[in-house]
XYZ file of N, CA and C in Angstrom:
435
model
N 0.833 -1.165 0.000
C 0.000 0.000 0.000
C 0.892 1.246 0.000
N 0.529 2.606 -0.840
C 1.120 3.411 -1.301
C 0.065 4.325 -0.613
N 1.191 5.203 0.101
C 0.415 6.463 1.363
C 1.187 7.917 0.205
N -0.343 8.786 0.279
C 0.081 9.692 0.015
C 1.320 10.892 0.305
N 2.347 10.782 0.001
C 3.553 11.722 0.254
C 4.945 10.474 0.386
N 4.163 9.621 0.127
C 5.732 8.132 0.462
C 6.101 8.261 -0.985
N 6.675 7.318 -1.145
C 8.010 6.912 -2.644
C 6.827 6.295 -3.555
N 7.230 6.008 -4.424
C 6.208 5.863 -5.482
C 7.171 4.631 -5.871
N 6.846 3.845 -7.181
C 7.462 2.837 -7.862
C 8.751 3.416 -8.239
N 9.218 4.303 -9.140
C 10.139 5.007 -9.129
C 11.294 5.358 -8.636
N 10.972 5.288 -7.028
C 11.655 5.573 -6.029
C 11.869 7.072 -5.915
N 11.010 8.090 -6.281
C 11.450 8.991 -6.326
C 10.178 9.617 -5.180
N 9.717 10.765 -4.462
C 9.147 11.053 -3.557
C 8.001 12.289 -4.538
N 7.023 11.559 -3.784
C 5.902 12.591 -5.205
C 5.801 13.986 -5.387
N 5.661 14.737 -6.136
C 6.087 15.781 -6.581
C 6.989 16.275 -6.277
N 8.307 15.871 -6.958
C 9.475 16.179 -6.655
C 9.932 16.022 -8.371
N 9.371 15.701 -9.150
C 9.319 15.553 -10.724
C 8.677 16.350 -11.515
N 9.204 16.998 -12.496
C 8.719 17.832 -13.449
C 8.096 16.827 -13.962
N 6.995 17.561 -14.904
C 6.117 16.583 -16.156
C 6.840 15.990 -16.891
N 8.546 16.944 -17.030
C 9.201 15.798 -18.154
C 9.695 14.841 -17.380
N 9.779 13.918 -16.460
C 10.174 13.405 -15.816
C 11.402 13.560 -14.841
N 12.275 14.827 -14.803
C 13.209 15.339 -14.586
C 12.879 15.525 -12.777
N 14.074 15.388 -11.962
C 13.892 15.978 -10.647
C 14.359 17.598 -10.934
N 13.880 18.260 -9.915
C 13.512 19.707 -9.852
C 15.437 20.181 -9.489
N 16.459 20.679 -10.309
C 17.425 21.025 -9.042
C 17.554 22.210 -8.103
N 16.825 23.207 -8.187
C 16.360 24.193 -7.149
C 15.367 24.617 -7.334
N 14.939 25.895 -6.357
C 13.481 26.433 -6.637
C 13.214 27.697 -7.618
N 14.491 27.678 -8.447
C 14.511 28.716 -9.421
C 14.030 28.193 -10.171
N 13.781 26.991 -10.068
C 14.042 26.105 -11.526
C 12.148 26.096 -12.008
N 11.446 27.155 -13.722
C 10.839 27.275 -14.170
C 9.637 25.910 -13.764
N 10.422 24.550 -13.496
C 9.182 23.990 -13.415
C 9.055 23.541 -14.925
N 7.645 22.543 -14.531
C 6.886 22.061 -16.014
C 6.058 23.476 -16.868
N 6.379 24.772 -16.502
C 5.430 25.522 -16.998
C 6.212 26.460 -18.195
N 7.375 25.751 -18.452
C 8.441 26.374 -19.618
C 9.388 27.150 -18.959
N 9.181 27.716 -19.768
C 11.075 29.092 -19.915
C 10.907 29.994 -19.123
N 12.176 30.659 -18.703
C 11.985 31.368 -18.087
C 11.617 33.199 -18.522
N 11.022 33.542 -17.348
C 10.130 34.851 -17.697
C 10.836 35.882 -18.254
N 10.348 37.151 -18.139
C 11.468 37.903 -18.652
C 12.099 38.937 -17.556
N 11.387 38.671 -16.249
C 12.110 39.726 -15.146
C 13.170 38.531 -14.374
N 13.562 37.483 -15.014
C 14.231 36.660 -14.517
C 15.636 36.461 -15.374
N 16.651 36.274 -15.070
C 18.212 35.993 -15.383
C 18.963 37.047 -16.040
N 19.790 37.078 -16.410
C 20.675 38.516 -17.152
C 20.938 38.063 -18.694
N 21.062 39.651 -19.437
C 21.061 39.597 -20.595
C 19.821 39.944 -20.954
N 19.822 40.047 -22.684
C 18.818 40.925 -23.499
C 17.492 40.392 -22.867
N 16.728 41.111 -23.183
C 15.124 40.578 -22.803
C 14.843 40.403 -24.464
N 14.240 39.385 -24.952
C 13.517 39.039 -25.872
C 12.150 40.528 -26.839
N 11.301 40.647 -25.818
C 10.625 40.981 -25.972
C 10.662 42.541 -25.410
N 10.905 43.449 -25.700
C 11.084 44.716 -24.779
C 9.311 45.726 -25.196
N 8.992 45.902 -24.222
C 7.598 46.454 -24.176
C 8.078 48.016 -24.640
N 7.324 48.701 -25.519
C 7.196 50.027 -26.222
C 6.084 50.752 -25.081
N 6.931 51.987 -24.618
C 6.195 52.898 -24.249
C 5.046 54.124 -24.950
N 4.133 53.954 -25.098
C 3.427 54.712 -25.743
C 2.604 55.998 -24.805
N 2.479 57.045 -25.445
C 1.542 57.875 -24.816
C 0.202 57.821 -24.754
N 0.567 57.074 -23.354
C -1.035 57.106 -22.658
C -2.118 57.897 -22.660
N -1.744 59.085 -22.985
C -2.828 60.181 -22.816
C -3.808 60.185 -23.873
N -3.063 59.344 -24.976
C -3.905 59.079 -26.296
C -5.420 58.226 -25.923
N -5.222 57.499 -24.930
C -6.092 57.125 -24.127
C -7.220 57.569 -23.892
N -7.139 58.710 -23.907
C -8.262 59.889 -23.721
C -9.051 59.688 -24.633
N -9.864 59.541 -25.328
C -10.304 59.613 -26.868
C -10.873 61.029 -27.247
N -11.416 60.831 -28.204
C -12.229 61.562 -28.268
C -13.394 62.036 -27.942
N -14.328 61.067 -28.108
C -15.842 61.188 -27.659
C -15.853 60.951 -26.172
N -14.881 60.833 -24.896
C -14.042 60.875 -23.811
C -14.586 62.117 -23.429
N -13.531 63.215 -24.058
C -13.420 64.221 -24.217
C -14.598 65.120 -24.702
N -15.510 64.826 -25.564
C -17.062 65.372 -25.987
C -17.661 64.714 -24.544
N -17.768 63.878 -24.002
C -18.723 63.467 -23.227
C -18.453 64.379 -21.857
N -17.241 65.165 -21.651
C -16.981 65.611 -20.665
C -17.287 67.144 -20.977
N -17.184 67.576 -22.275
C -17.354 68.896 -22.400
C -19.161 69.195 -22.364
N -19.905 68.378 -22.807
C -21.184 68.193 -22.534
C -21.542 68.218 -21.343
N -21.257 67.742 -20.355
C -21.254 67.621 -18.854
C -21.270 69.179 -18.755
N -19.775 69.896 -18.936
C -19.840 71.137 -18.579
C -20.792 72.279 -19.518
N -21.730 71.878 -20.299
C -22.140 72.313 -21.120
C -22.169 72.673 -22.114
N -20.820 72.093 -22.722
C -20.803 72.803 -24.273
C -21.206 72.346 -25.468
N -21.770 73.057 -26.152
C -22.564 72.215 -27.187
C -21.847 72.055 -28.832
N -20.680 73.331 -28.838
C -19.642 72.996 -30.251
C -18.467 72.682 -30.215
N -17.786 71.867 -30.594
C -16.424 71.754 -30.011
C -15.615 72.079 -31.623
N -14.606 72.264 -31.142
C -13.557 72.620 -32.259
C -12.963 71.520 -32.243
N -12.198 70.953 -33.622
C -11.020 70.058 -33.605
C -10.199 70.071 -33.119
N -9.616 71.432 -33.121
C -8.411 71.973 -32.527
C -8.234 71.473 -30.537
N -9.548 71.349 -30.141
C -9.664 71.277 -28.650
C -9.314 70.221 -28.079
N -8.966 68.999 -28.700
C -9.160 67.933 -28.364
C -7.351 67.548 -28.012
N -6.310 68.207 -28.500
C -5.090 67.796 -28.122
C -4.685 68.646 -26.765
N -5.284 70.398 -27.265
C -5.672 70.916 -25.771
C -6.181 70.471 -24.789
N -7.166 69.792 -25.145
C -7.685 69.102 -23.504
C -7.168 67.957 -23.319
N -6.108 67.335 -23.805
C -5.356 66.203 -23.197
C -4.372 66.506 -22.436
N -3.530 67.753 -23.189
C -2.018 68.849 -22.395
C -2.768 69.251 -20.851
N -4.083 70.022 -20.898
C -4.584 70.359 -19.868
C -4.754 69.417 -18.813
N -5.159 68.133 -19.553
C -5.185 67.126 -18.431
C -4.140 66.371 -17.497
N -3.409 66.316 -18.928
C -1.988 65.771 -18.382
C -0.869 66.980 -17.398
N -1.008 67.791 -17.289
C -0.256 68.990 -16.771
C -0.676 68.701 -15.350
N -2.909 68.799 -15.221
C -3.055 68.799 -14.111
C -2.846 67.807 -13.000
N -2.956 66.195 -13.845
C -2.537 65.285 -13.466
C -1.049 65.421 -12.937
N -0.156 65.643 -13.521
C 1.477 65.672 -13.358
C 1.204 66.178 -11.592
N 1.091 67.596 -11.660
C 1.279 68.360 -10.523
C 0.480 67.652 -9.278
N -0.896 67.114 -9.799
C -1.451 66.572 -8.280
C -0.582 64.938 -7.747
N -0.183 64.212 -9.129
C 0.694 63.349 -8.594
C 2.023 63.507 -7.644
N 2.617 64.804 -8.614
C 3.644 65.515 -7.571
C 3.390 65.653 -6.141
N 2.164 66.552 -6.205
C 1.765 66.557 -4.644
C 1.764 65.418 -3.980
N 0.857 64.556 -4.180
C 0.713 62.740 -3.826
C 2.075 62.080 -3.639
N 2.773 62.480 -4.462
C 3.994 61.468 -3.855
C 5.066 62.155 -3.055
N 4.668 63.590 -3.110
C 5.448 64.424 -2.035
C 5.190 63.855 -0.368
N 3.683 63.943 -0.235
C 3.294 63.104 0.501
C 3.174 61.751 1.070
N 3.669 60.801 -0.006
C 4.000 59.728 0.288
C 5.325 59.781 0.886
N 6.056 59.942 0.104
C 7.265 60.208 0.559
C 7.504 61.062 1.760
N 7.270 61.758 2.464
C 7.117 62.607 3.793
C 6.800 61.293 5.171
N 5.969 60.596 4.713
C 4.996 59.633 5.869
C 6.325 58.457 5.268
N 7.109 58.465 4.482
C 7.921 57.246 4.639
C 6.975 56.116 4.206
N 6.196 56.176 3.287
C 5.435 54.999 2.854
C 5.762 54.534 1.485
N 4.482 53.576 1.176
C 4.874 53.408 -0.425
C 3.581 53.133 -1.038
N 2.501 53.344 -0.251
C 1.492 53.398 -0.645
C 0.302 54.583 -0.763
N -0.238 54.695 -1.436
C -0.924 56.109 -1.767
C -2.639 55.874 -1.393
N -2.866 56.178 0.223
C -4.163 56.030 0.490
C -5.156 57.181 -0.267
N -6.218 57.291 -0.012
C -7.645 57.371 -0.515
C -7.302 59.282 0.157
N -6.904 59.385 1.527
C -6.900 60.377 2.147
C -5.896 61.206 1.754
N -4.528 60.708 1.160
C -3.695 61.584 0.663
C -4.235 62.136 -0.372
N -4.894 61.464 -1.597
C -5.726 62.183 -2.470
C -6.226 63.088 -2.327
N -7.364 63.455 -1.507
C -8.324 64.159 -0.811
C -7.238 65.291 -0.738
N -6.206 65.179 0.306
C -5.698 66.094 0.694
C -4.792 66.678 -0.135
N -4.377 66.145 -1.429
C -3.501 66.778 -2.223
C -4.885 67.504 -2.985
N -5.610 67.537 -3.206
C -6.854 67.907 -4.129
C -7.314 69.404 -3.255
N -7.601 69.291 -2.019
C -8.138 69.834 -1.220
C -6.819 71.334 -1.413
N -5.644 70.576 -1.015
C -4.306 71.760 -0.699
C -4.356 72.713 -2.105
N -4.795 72.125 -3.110
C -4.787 72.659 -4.752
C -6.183 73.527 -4.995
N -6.987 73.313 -3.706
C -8.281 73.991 -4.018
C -9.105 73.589 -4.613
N -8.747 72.642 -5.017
C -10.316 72.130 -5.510
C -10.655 70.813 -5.070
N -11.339 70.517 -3.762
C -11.350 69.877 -2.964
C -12.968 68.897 -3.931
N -12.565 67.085 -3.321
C -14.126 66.676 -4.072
C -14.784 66.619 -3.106
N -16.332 66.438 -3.322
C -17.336 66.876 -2.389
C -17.649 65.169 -2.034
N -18.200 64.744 -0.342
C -18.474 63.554 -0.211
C -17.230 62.377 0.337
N -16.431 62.943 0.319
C -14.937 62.177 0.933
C -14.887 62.706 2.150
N -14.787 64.377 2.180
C -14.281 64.259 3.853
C -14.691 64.605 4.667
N -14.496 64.616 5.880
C -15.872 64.740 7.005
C -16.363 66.359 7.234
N -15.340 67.297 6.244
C -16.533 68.776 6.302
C -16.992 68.231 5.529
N -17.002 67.803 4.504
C -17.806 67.810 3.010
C -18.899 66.728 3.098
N -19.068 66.288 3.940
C -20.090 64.710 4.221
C -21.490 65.676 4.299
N -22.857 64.634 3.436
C -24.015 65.623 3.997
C -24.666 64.156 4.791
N -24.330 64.389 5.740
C -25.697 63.434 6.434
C -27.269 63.167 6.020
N -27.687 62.024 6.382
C -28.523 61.947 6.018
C -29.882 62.532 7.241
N -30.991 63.026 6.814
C -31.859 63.459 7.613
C -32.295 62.353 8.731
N -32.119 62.410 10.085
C -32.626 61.294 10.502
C -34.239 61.543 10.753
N -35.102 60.095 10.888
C -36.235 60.216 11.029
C -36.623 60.672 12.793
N -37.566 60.513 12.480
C -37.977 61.037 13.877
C -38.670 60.123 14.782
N -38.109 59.668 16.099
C -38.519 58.572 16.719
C -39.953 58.871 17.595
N -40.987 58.079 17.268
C -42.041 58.747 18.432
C -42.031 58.200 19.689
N -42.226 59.036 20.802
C -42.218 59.005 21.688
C -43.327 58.189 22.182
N -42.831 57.618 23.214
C -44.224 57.095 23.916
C -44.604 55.404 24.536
């Protein structure tokens, strides 16, 4: 009788064998799941990822759907690379702020509240995050008696 985790016919101890039949010789070692990745060993990377500008991201009708919001009803062609520079500028600087702040508290993570407060320090604070800006809800009225 053969107990789960004992020697097998083989003599070898169960999963301790790649699919190709091979024993494992360390824990670097890729395993039955192929080659190795590309943030792993030295030398060229195969595949090198292209940085593209994200902001292209934005689209267009992005960009109409937001100017509608603020009300506008004609847009120019011309507006649409403008309001990506505008975005990206304002973005830059509030990240600045944000990681000024991260960096200050010695962290590496960027809570919900540093936001707030880099937004808030820039003046234009969002409504519903922080406890001035909270609207309570009306409570009902308990009857007495």
């Amino acid at each position: 009788m053969v107990l789960p985790g004992s020697s097998s016919k083989s003599g070898r101890t169960r999963g301790s064998a790649s699919a190709a039949g091979r024993v494992r010789d360390s824990p670097e070692d890729p395993g039955p799941s192929g080659g190795r990745g590309l943030g792993r060993g030295v030398g060229q990377r195969r595949h090198r990822k292209i940085l593209k500008d994200t902001i292209q991201g934005i689209t267009k009708p992005d960009i109409r759907r937001m100017a509608r919001r603020g009300g506008v009803k004609r847009i120019s062609a011309a507006i649409y690379d403008d309001a990506r520079a505008a975005m990206r500028d304002r973005l830059e600087a509030l990240l600045r702020d944000i990681v000024s702040l991260v960096d200050h508290g010695k962290g590496r993570t960027v809570s919900v509240g540093m936001v707030i407060y880099a937004l808030k320090r820039r003046g234009t604070p969002i409504y519903g995050f922080d406890a001035g800006t909270k609207i309570d809800k009306p409570r009902r009225a308990v009857p007495r008696g």
